[in-house]
Coordinates of C-alpha atoms in Angstrom, one line a residue:
Chain A
X1 CA 84.5 70.2 138.5
X2 CA 87.3 70.4 141.1
X3 CA 87.7 66.7 141.3
X4 CA 90.9 66.6 139.3
X5 CA 93.6 67.7 141.6
X6 CA 96.3 65.5 140.1
X7 CA 97.2 64.5 143.6
X8 CA 99.6 61.9 142.4
X9 CA 101.7 64.7 140.8
X10 CA 104.5 65.7 143.1
X11 CA 104.2 69.5 143.0
X12 CA 106.3 70.5 146.0
X13 CA 107.8 73.9 145.3
X14 CA 105.5 74.6 142.3
X15 CA 103.0 77.5 142.3
X16 CA 100.7 75.7 139.9
X17 CA 97.4 74.5 141.4
X18 CA 93.7 74.2 140.8
X19 CA 91.4 77.3 141.1
X20 CA 90.0 77.7 144.6
X21 CA 86.4 77.0 145.5
X22 CA 85.9 80.7 145.6
X23 CA 87.1 81.1 142.0
X24 CA 84.5 78.5 141.0
X25 CA 81.7 80.2 142.9
X26 CA 82.6 83.5 141.3
X27 CA 82.8 81.9 137.9
X28 CA 79.3 80.5 138.2
X29 CA 77.9 83.6 139.8
X30 CA 79.3 85.7 136.9
X31 CA 77.7 83.4 134.4
X32 CA 74.4 83.7 136.2
X33 CA 74.5 87.5 136.2
X34 CA 75.3 87.5 132.5
X35 CA 72.4 85.2 131.7
X36 CA 70.0 87.2 133.9
X37 CA 70.9 90.4 132.2
X38 CA 70.3 88.9 128.7
X39 CA 67.0 87.4 129.7
X40 CA 65.9 90.6 131.4
X41 CA 66.4 92.7 128.2
X42 CA 64.5 90.1 126.2
X43 CA 61.7 90.1 128.8
X44 CA 61.6 93.9 128.8
X45 CA 61.1 94.1 125.0
X46 CA 58.4 91.5 125.1
X47 CA 56.7 93.2 128.0
X48 CA 56.7 96.6 126.2
X49 CA 55.2 95.1 123.0
X50 CA 52.5 93.3 125.0
X51 CA 51.7 96.3 127.1
X52 CA 51.3 98.7 124.2
X53 CA 49.5 96.0 122.2
X54 CA 47.1 95.5 125.0
X55 CA 46.4 99.2 125.4
X56 CA 46.0 99.5 121.6
X57 CA 43.7 96.5 121.3
X58 CA 40.4 98.5 122.0
X59 CA 41.3 101.0 119.4
X60 CA 42.3 98.3 117.0
X61 CA 39.0 96.5 117.3
X62 CA 37.2 99.8 116.9
X63 CA 39.0 101.3 113.9
X64 CA 40.7 98.3 112.3
X65 CA 43.1 98.7 109.5
X66 CA 41.2 101.8 108.3
X67 CA 43.2 103.6 111.1
X68 CA 46.3 103.3 108.9
X69 CA 44.7 104.6 105.7
X70 CA 42.4 107.4 106.9
X71 CA 43.7 111.0 107.2
X72 CA 41.6 112.7 109.9
X73 CA 42.5 113.1 113.5
X74 CA 39.4 114.6 115.1
X75 CA 38.8 114.1 118.8
X76 CA 35.3 115.8 118.7
X77 CA 33.9 113.5 116.1
X78 CA 36.0 110.5 117.3
X79 CA 37.6 110.0 113.9
X80 CA 41.2 108.8 114.0
X81 CA 43.6 108.0 111.2
X82 CA 47.4 108.2 110.9
X83 CA 48.2 108.0 107.3
X84 CA 49.7 111.6 107.2
X85 CA 51.8 110.7 110.3
X86 CA 53.1 107.5 108.7
X87 CA 53.9 109.4 105.5
X88 CA 55.5 112.3 107.5
X89 CA 57.6 109.8 109.6
X90 CA 58.9 107.9 106.6
X91 CA 59.4 111.0 104.4
X92 CA 61.2 113.1 107.0
X93 CA 63.4 110.1 108.0
X94 CA 64.2 109.3 104.4
X95 CA 65.2 112.9 103.6
X96 CA 67.3 112.9 106.8
X97 CA 68.9 109.6 105.8
X98 CA 69.8 110.9 102.3
X99 CA 71.3 114.2 103.6
X100 CA 72.9 112.8 106.8
X101 CA 74.0 109.6 105.0
X102 CA 75.9 111.5 102.3
X103 CA 77.5 113.9 104.7
X104 CA 78.2 111.2 107.3
X105 CA 79.9 108.8 104.9
X106 CA 81.8 111.7 103.3
X107 CA 83.0 112.8 106.8
X108 CA 84.0 109.2 107.5
X109 CA 86.1 109.1 104.3
X110 CA 87.6 112.4 105.2
X111 CA 88.6 111.2 108.6
X112 CA 90.0 107.8 107.6
X113 CA 91.6 108.1 104.2
X114 CA 94.7 110.1 105.1
X115 CA 93.2 113.5 104.4
X116 CA 94.0 114.6 107.9
X117 CA 96.9 113.9 110.3
X118 CA 96.0 111.3 112.9
X119 CA 95.7 113.6 115.9
X120 CA 93.6 116.1 113.9
X121 CA 91.3 113.3 112.7
X122 CA 90.8 112.2 116.3
X123 CA 89.9 115.7 117.4
X124 CA 87.5 116.1 114.5
X125 CA 85.8 112.8 115.2
X126 CA 85.3 113.8 118.9
X127 CA 83.7 117.0 117.8
X128 CA 81.3 115.2 115.5
X129 CA 80.5 112.7 118.2
X130 CA 79.7 115.6 120.5
X131 CA 76.8 116.5 118.2
X132 CA 75.1 113.5 119.7
X133 CA 75.4 115.0 123.1
X134 CA 73.3 118.0 122.2
X135 CA 69.8 117.6 123.7
X136 CA 67.0 117.2 121.2
X137 CA 65.1 120.1 122.6
X138 CA 68.1 122.4 122.0
X139 CA 68.2 121.3 118.3
X140 CA 64.5 122.2 118.2
X141 CA 65.1 125.6 119.5
X142 CA 68.0 126.1 117.2
X143 CA 65.8 125.1 114.3
X144 CA 63.1 127.5 115.3
X145 CA 65.3 130.5 116.0
X146 CA 68.1 130.0 113.5
X147 CA 67.4 127.5 110.8
X148 CA 63.8 128.4 109.9
X149 CA 64.5 132.2 109.5
X150 CA 67.6 131.2 107.5
X151 CA 65.8 128.9 105.2
X152 CA 62.6 130.9 104.7
X153 CA 63.9 133.3 102.0
X154 CA 65.6 130.5 100.1
X155 CA 62.6 128.3 100.3
X156 CA 60.2 131.0 99.2
X157 CA 62.5 132.0 96.3
X158 CA 62.6 128.3 95.2
X159 CA 58.8 128.1 95.5
X160 CA 58.4 131.3 93.5
X161 CA 60.8 130.3 90.7
X162 CA 60.3 126.5 90.7
X163 CA 56.8 126.1 92.2
X164 CA 55.9 123.6 89.5
X165 CA 58.4 121.1 91.0
X166 CA 56.4 119.1 93.5
X167 CA 59.2 119.4 96.1
X168 CA 58.8 123.2 96.1
X169 CA 55.1 123.2 95.8
X170 CA 54.3 125.3 98.8
X171 CA 55.9 128.3 100.5
X172 CA 57.6 127.9 103.9
X173 CA 55.7 130.0 106.5
X174 CA 57.4 128.6 109.6
X175 CA 57.8 125.1 110.7
X176 CA 57.8 122.4 108.0
X177 CA 59.2 119.2 106.6
X178 CA 62.4 120.8 105.2
X179 CA 63.7 122.3 108.4
X180 CA 62.7 119.2 110.4
X181 CA 64.5 116.9 108.0
X182 CA 67.6 119.1 108.0
X183 CA 67.8 119.0 111.8
X184 CA 67.1 115.3 111.8
X185 CA 70.0 114.9 109.3
X186 CA 72.3 116.7 111.7
X187 CA 71.1 114.5 114.6
X188 CA 71.8 111.3 112.8
X189 CA 75.1 112.5 111.4
X190 CA 77.2 111.4 114.4
X191 CA 75.7 107.9 114.3
X192 CA 76.3 107.5 110.6
X193 CA 79.8 109.1 110.7
X194 CA 81.2 107.3 113.7
X195 CA 80.0 103.8 112.7
X196 CA 81.2 104.4 109.1
X197 CA 84.6 105.5 110.5
X198 CA 84.8 102.3 112.4
X199 CA 83.9 100.3 109.3
X200 CA 86.5 102.0 107.2
X201 CA 89.1 101.6 110.0
X202 CA 88.5 97.9 109.9
X203 CA 89.5 97.5 106.3
X204 CA 92.9 95.9 106.5
X205 CA 95.9 97.9 105.4
X206 CA 96.8 95.2 103.0
X207 CA 93.6 95.9 101.0
X208 CA 94.6 99.5 100.7
X209 CA 98.0 98.5 99.5
X210 CA 96.5 96.2 97.0
X211 CA 94.4 99.0 95.6
X212 CA 97.3 101.5 95.3
X213 CA 99.5 98.7 94.0
X214 CA 97.1 98.3 91.1
X215 CA 97.7 101.9 90.2
X216 CA 94.5 103.5 91.5
X217 CA 94.3 107.2 92.2
X218 CA 93.2 108.0 95.7
X219 CA 89.6 108.4 94.7
X220 CA 89.6 105.2 92.7
X221 CA 91.0 103.4 95.7
X222 CA 88.3 104.9 98.0
X223 CA 85.3 104.5 95.7
X224 CA 86.2 101.2 94.1
X225 CA 87.9 99.3 96.9
X226 CA 87.6 100.9 100.4
X227 CA 83.9 101.7 100.3
X228 CA 82.8 98.4 98.9
X229 CA 85.0 96.5 101.4
X230 CA 83.5 98.5 104.3
X231 CA 80.1 98.2 102.7
X232 CA 78.3 96.1 105.3
X233 CA 79.5 98.3 108.1
X234 CA 78.5 101.5 106.3
X235 CA 75.1 99.9 105.6
X236 CA 74.8 99.2 109.3
X237 CA 75.5 102.9 110.0
X238 CA 72.8 104.0 107.6
X239 CA 70.2 101.6 109.1
X240 CA 71.0 102.7 112.6
X241 CA 70.8 106.3 111.5
X242 CA 67.4 105.7 109.8
X243 CA 66.1 103.9 112.9
X244 CA 67.1 106.9 115.0
X245 CA 65.4 109.3 112.6
X246 CA 62.2 107.3 112.7
X247 CA 61.9 107.6 116.5
X248 CA 63.2 111.1 117.0
X249 CA 60.5 113.1 118.8
X250 CA 61.2 116.4 120.5
X251 CA 63.0 118.3 117.8
X252 CA 60.4 117.2 115.2
X253 CA 57.5 118.1 117.4
X254 CA 58.9 121.6 117.6
X255 CA 59.8 121.9 113.9
X256 CA 57.5 119.9 111.7
X257 CA 54.3 122.0 112.2
X258 CA 52.1 119.2 113.5
X259 CA 49.7 119.4 110.6
X260 CA 47.7 116.5 109.2
X261 CA 48.6 116.6 105.6
X262 CA 50.3 114.6 102.9
X263 CA 52.5 116.6 100.6
X264 CA 55.6 116.0 98.6
X265 CA 56.6 119.7 99.2
X266 CA 59.6 120.1 101.4
X267 CA 58.2 123.4 102.8
X268 CA 54.8 122.2 103.8
X269 CA 54.1 121.5 107.5
X270 CA 53.5 117.8 108.2
X271 CA 53.5 115.5 111.2
X272 CA 55.2 112.3 112.4
X273 CA 54.0 109.5 114.6
X274 CA 56.4 110.4 117.4
X275 CA 55.6 114.1 117.2
X276 CA 51.8 113.2 117.3
X277 CA 52.3 111.1 120.4
X278 CA 54.4 113.7 122.2
X279 CA 52.1 116.6 121.4
X280 CA 48.7 114.9 121.9
X281 CA 49.3 112.8 125.0
X282 CA 49.4 115.5 127.7
X283 CA 45.8 116.6 127.0
X284 CA 44.3 113.5 125.6
X285 CA 41.1 112.0 127.0
X286 CA 40.6 108.2 127.3
X287 CA 39.3 107.7 123.8
X288 CA 42.2 109.6 122.2
X289 CA 44.7 107.8 124.4
X290 CA 43.5 104.5 123.0
X291 CA 44.0 105.8 119.5
X292 CA 47.4 107.1 120.5
X293 CA 48.4 103.7 121.8
X294 CA 47.5 102.2 118.4
X295 CA 49.7 104.8 116.8
X296 CA 52.5 104.0 119.2
X297 CA 52.2 100.3 118.2
X298 CA 52.4 101.3 114.5
X299 CA 55.5 103.3 115.2
X300 CA 57.0 100.4 117.1
X301 CA 56.2 98.0 114.2
X302 CA 57.7 100.4 111.6
X303 CA 61.0 100.7 113.5
X304 CA 61.2 96.9 114.2
X305 CA 60.5 96.2 110.5
X306 CA 63.1 98.7 109.3
X307 CA 65.7 97.3 111.7
X308 CA 64.9 93.7 110.6
X309 CA 65.2 94.7 106.9
X310 CA 68.5 96.4 107.7
X311 CA 69.9 93.4 109.5
X312 CA 68.8 91.1 106.7
X313 CA 70.4 93.3 104.1
X314 CA 73.6 93.5 106.1
X315 CA 73.7 89.8 106.5
X316 CA 73.3 89.3 102.8
X317 CA 76.0 91.8 102.0
X318 CA 78.3 90.3 104.5
X319 CA 77.7 86.8 103.4
X320 CA 78.4 87.6 99.8
X321 CA 81.8 89.0 100.2
X322 CA 83.4 88.5 103.5
X323 CA 85.6 85.6 104.2
X324 CA 82.8 83.1 104.8
X325 CA 82.1 80.3 102.4
Chain B
X1 CA 106.9 97.8 75.7
X2 CA 110.4 96.9 74.7
X3 CA 113.5 97.9 76.6
X4 CA 116.1 99.8 74.8
X5 CA 119.1 97.7 75.8
X6 CA 120.9 100.2 77.9
X7 CA 123.8 98.9 79.9
X8 CA 123.8 101.2 82.8
X9 CA 127.0 100.5 84.7
X10 CA 126.3 99.1 88.1
X11 CA 127.6 101.6 90.5
X12 CA 128.3 99.5 93.6
X13 CA 131.6 97.8 93.4
X14 CA 130.2 94.6 94.6
X15 CA 127.7 94.1 91.9
X16 CA 129.1 92.2 89.0
X17 CA 128.2 93.6 85.6
X18 CA 124.8 92.3 84.5
X19 CA 124.6 90.5 81.2
X20 CA 121.1 91.2 79.9
X21 CA 119.1 94.3 79.2
X22 CA 118.3 96.4 82.3
X23 CA 114.7 97.3 82.7
X24 CA 115.1 99.1 86.0
X25 CA 118.1 100.5 87.7
X26 CA 117.6 101.4 91.4
X27 CA 120.3 103.8 92.5
X28 CA 119.7 104.6 96.2
X29 CA 121.7 107.2 98.0
X30 CA 119.7 107.2 101.2
X31 CA 116.2 106.1 102.2
X32 CA 114.7 107.5 105.4
X33 CA 111.6 106.8 107.5
X34 CA 111.4 110.1 109.4
X35 CA 114.9 110.5 110.9
X36 CA 115.7 106.8 110.6
X37 CA 118.2 106.0 107.9
X38 CA 116.7 102.7 106.6
X39 CA 118.9 102.0 103.5
X40 CA 122.2 103.6 102.4
X41 CA 124.0 103.7 99.1
X42 CA 123.0 100.7 97.1
X43 CA 122.7 100.1 93.4
X44 CA 120.4 97.3 92.2
X45 CA 119.9 96.7 88.5
X46 CA 116.9 94.6 87.5
X47 CA 117.4 92.6 84.3
X48 CA 114.7 91.9 81.7
X49 CA 113.0 88.5 81.7
X50 CA 115.0 87.4 84.8
X51 CA 114.1 86.9 88.4
X52 CA 116.1 89.1 90.6
X53 CA 116.0 87.8 94.2
X54 CA 116.5 90.0 97.2
X55 CA 117.8 88.2 100.3
X56 CA 119.1 89.2 103.7
X57 CA 118.4 89.2 107.4
X58 CA 115.3 91.0 108.7
X59 CA 115.7 94.8 108.9
X60 CA 118.1 94.9 106.0
X61 CA 115.8 97.0 103.8
X62 CA 115.1 94.4 101.1
X63 CA 111.4 95.1 101.2
X64 CA 112.0 98.8 101.4
X65 CA 114.1 98.7 98.2
X66 CA 111.5 96.6 96.4
X67 CA 108.8 98.9 97.4
X68 CA 110.8 101.9 96.1
X69 CA 110.7 100.3 92.7
X70 CA 107.0 101.2 92.2
X71 CA 106.8 104.0 94.8
X72 CA 104.6 101.9 97.1
X73 CA 106.5 103.5 100.0
X74 CA 104.9 106.8 99.1
X75 CA 101.9 105.6 101.1
X76 CA 103.9 106.1 104.2
X77 CA 103.9 109.8 105.0
X78 CA 107.3 109.8 106.7
X79 CA 109.1 108.0 103.9
X80 CA 111.9 109.9 102.1
X81 CA 113.9 108.7 99.1
X82 CA 117.2 110.1 97.9
X83 CA 118.5 108.8 94.7
X84 CA 117.2 107.6 91.4
X85 CA 115.2 104.7 90.1
X86 CA 115.3 104.6 86.4
X87 CA 112.7 102.7 84.5
X88 CA 113.7 102.5 80.8
X89 CA 115.9 105.4 81.4
X90 CA 113.2 107.6 83.1
X91 CA 113.6 108.4 86.8
X92 CA 110.4 107.4 88.4
X93 CA 111.1 109.7 91.4
X94 CA 111.2 112.7 89.0
X95 CA 108.8 115.3 90.2
X96 CA 106.9 115.2 87.0
X97 CA 106.1 111.5 87.4
X98 CA 102.8 110.4 88.9
X99 CA 103.3 107.4 91.2
X100 CA 99.9 106.1 90.0
X101 CA 101.3 105.8 86.5
X102 CA 104.4 104.0 87.8
X103 CA 102.3 101.4 89.5
X104 CA 100.3 100.7 86.3
X105 CA 103.5 99.5 84.6
X106 CA 105.1 97.9 87.6
X107 CA 102.7 95.5 89.2
X108 CA 103.0 94.1 92.7
X109 CA 102.2 90.9 94.6
X110 CA 102.3 91.2 98.4
X111 CA 103.3 89.1 101.3
X112 CA 99.8 88.5 102.5
X113 CA 97.3 87.5 99.8
X114 CA 95.1 90.5 99.5
X115 CA 92.2 89.9 97.1
X116 CA 89.5 92.6 97.1
X117 CA 86.1 91.8 98.7
X118 CA 84.6 91.2 95.3
X119 CA 84.1 88.2 93.0
X120 CA 87.0 86.3 91.6
X121 CA 86.1 87.7 88.1
X122 CA 85.9 91.3 89.3
X123 CA 89.3 90.9 91.1
X124 CA 91.0 89.9 87.9
X125 CA 89.1 92.5 85.8
X126 CA 89.8 95.3 88.3
X127 CA 93.0 96.5 86.7
X128 CA 91.6 96.1 83.2
X129 CA 88.6 98.2 84.0
X130 CA 90.8 100.7 85.8
X131 CA 92.9 101.1 82.6
X132 CA 89.7 101.6 80.6
X133 CA 90.1 98.3 78.7
X134 CA 87.5 98.1 76.0
X135 CA 88.1 94.7 74.5
X136 CA 86.9 91.3 75.5
X137 CA 87.0 91.3 79.3
X138 CA 86.1 87.6 79.7
X139 CA 88.9 86.5 77.4
X140 CA 91.5 88.6 79.3
X141 CA 90.3 87.4 82.7
X142 CA 90.5 83.8 81.6
X143 CA 94.0 84.4 80.1
X144 CA 95.2 86.0 83.4
X145 CA 93.8 83.2 85.5
X146 CA 95.4 80.6 83.2
X147 CA 98.6 82.6 83.4
X148 CA 98.5 82.4 87.2
X149 CA 97.8 78.7 87.1
X150 CA 94.4 78.9 88.8
X151 CA 91.9 78.8 86.0
X152 CA 91.0 75.1 86.5
X153 CA 90.3 75.6 90.2
X154 CA 88.1 78.7 89.8
X155 CA 86.5 78.6 86.3
X156 CA 83.2 77.2 87.7
X157 CA 82.9 79.8 90.5
X158 CA 84.0 83.1 89.0
X159 CA 81.1 84.8 90.7
X160 CA 82.2 83.7 94.2
X161 CA 84.1 86.0 96.5
X162 CA 87.8 86.1 96.0
X163 CA 88.0 85.7 99.8
X164 CA 86.3 82.3 99.7
X165 CA 89.5 80.7 98.2
X166 CA 92.3 79.1 100.2
X167 CA 95.4 81.1 101.0
X168 CA 97.4 79.6 98.1
X169 CA 94.6 80.1 95.7
X170 CA 94.1 83.7 96.9
X171 CA 97.8 84.4 96.3
X172 CA 97.6 83.0 92.7
X173 CA 94.4 85.1 92.2
X174 CA 96.4 88.2 93.3
X175 CA 99.1 87.2 90.8
X176 CA 96.3 86.9 88.1
X177 CA 95.1 90.3 89.1
X178 CA 98.6 91.8 88.8
X179 CA 99.3 90.2 85.4
X180 CA 95.9 90.8 83.8
X181 CA 97.0 94.2 82.6
X182 CA 100.3 92.7 81.4
X183 CA 102.5 95.1 83.3
X184 CA 106.2 95.3 82.4
X185 CA 107.7 94.4 85.7
X186 CA 106.3 92.3 88.6
X187 CA 107.4 93.0 92.1
X188 CA 106.9 90.2 94.6
X189 CA 107.3 90.9 98.3
X190 CA 107.8 87.5 100.0
X191 CA 104.8 86.1 98.0
X192 CA 105.0 82.7 99.6
X193 CA 105.6 83.5 103.3
X194 CA 101.9 83.0 104.2
X195 CA 101.6 79.8 102.1
X196 CA 102.1 76.2 102.9
X197 CA 104.8 74.2 101.1
X198 CA 102.6 72.8 98.3
X199 CA 101.1 76.3 97.5
X200 CA 104.7 77.7 97.7
X201 CA 105.8 75.1 95.1
X202 CA 103.0 76.1 92.7
X203 CA 103.8 79.8 93.0
X204 CA 107.5 79.2 92.4
X205 CA 106.7 77.2 89.3
X206 CA 104.5 80.0 88.2
X207 CA 107.3 82.5 88.7
X208 CA 109.5 80.5 86.4
X209 CA 106.8 80.5 83.8
X210 CA 106.1 84.2 84.2
X211 CA 109.6 85.3 83.7
X212 CA 109.3 84.4 80.0
X213 CA 107.0 87.4 79.7
X214 CA 107.7 89.6 82.6
X215 CA 110.6 90.9 84.6
X216 CA 110.4 89.9 88.2
X217 CA 111.9 91.3 91.4
X218 CA 111.4 88.9 94.3
X219 CA 112.0 89.5 98.0
X220 CA 112.3 86.3 99.9
X221 CA 113.3 85.4 103.4
X222 CA 113.8 81.8 102.2
X223 CA 117.3 81.2 100.8
X224 CA 116.3 77.9 99.2
X225 CA 113.6 79.8 97.3
X226 CA 116.2 82.2 96.0
X227 CA 118.4 79.3 94.8
X228 CA 115.4 77.6 93.2
X229 CA 114.0 80.6 91.2
X230 CA 116.3 83.6 91.1
X231 CA 118.7 84.2 88.2
X232 CA 120.4 87.0 90.0
X233 CA 120.5 87.5 93.7
X234 CA 121.1 90.6 95.7
X235 CA 122.3 90.1 99.3
X236 CA 121.5 92.9 101.7
X237 CA 123.1 93.3 105.1
X238 CA 122.4 95.4 108.2
X239 CA 125.0 97.9 109.4
X240 CA 124.7 98.5 113.1
X241 CA 128.0 100.3 113.5
X242 CA 126.3 103.8 113.6
X243 CA 124.1 102.8 116.6
X244 CA 121.2 102.4 114.2
X245 CA 120.1 99.7 111.8
X246 CA 120.8 100.6 108.3
X247 CA 120.4 98.3 105.4
X248 CA 122.7 98.2 102.4
X249 CA 123.6 96.1 99.4
X250 CA 126.5 93.8 100.3
X251 CA 126.8 91.9 97.1
X252 CA 124.9 91.1 93.9
X253 CA 125.5 88.6 91.2
X254 CA 124.4 85.4 89.5
X255 CA 122.6 83.3 92.1
X256 CA 125.0 80.4 91.8
X257 CA 127.9 82.7 92.5
X258 CA 126.3 84.3 95.5
X259 CA 125.6 80.9 97.1
X260 CA 128.7 79.0 96.0
X261 CA 131.4 81.6 95.6
X262 CA 130.5 84.8 97.4
X263 CA 133.0 87.6 97.1
X264 CA 132.1 89.1 100.5
X265 CA 132.7 87.3 103.8
X266 CA 129.4 88.5 105.2
X267 CA 127.5 86.9 102.2
X268 CA 129.2 83.6 102.8
X269 CA 128.3 83.6 106.5
X270 CA 124.7 84.4 105.7
X271 CA 124.2 81.8 102.9
X272 CA 125.8 79.2 105.1
X273 CA 123.2 80.0 107.7
X274 CA 125.6 81.3 110.3
X275 CA 123.2 84.2 111.1
X276 CA 119.8 85.2 110.0

């Protein structure tokens, strides 16, 4: 590497020279550390999957795929099934994605499309990102003491008047899917908003000029040009938000009611995989722990599949319209 | 729309009287960015079916003046315009006028090709859909692409992204997008500065074809381009005597006169390449 010193070049009085041996050692060392870190992360993921898979294997051989489709969780009789939890996980996360997604993207538009003066927008953005700093358990407490009492009269009125609509099919007695999904929406809001803000910021100014130059109104420019151009970034924001919602544990364990049932009603108590794991582990015997490990594996699989689908969709959207051929 | 041939007298002493119908007359008193006086008293008439070239050293305000013609500068919050820009006799800076409407009649092609991140077809159809066009969309898209001299290159890949084209093709796509709605006036802000010589040639040929139907105002940093395509040339200078850099119209007239027999000393120095 250091063999070319250009010794034949007369370089008296010049500062130019080859890197020192130390520079080369540092260079190689740095490359080594970078590689090691990357490999370590990969190994960690593989190790976690293998470890959980190994612990779940006994339960898998015992209950098979029936575990995914049965609805009872009874330690006494040794019956375990997680269909209600799978349903609750997906349903609550989807609700949170719809609510948090709409608000998050709306906030991102508000912060990037000249509705606010630059400094004010920065302050606003910081406040929204601070939402991510609130501990999950605090959200849970806020949900129990503020949100649920606030929602209950509204929910029960909706149930009374529109009880025939499946979404309002039960009354809200306390914890339930609705409050849990709302809190979850607030929790994913910072993720969705700040990644969408970045995506919208990355739309070049010349694209905005092009839109206004065609004679668009502000909303036409935003809806027909800015949002589609930032589309793949906003999609990434939504996928990450959904991923976060799927795995969220503490606030949900406090708010969702931990009840094994499948219902479309927003006010019915339900359960999620993460909440099931968190609330059952501390007192679980060896048999239940094996079943919980299986449930953990299922949760891991769901999040991995969702993220993979998200990445694929993003790649498709990017390939279609960004400057690649 | 047809211009009522109104012969607004060109205010600035240095602008020789135009011979054709005037579509737009830009009468600037002062243009500010914040406290910065960017352009002072200048009158620039734009004649129908002609190419009016704006030349001058950088910072002379030629782009600012061009962008005042369709209120593109309104996008910049600190921009302030004092004066009048009449379009068929109507002041587009009148409080009652919506800049969105102005831009529908006065189209623009920018320095950097800026197609939308959508298909070639959708790029061209954008303005048509925006204006609620109900007729045969395919036909109009084809016509616009032919008008912009890129139909043959893109007719087999209309569903591909506009961004997949080369720079010169992208710029012609942007021209197609701008002319699809058949605006009255076309503003071109250094449309060839990001293009190679061959693509530049094609766009220049295109401009000469387009002026049969449209009225064109062209900013160019390339004096040869002005001599090749512009019928009328406006030369802008920079006044640094007040400690700031303020642009103003030095002289305007038939292109041949500006380049061969300029009335102002400064114009002569500039077109001979003595400063830039």
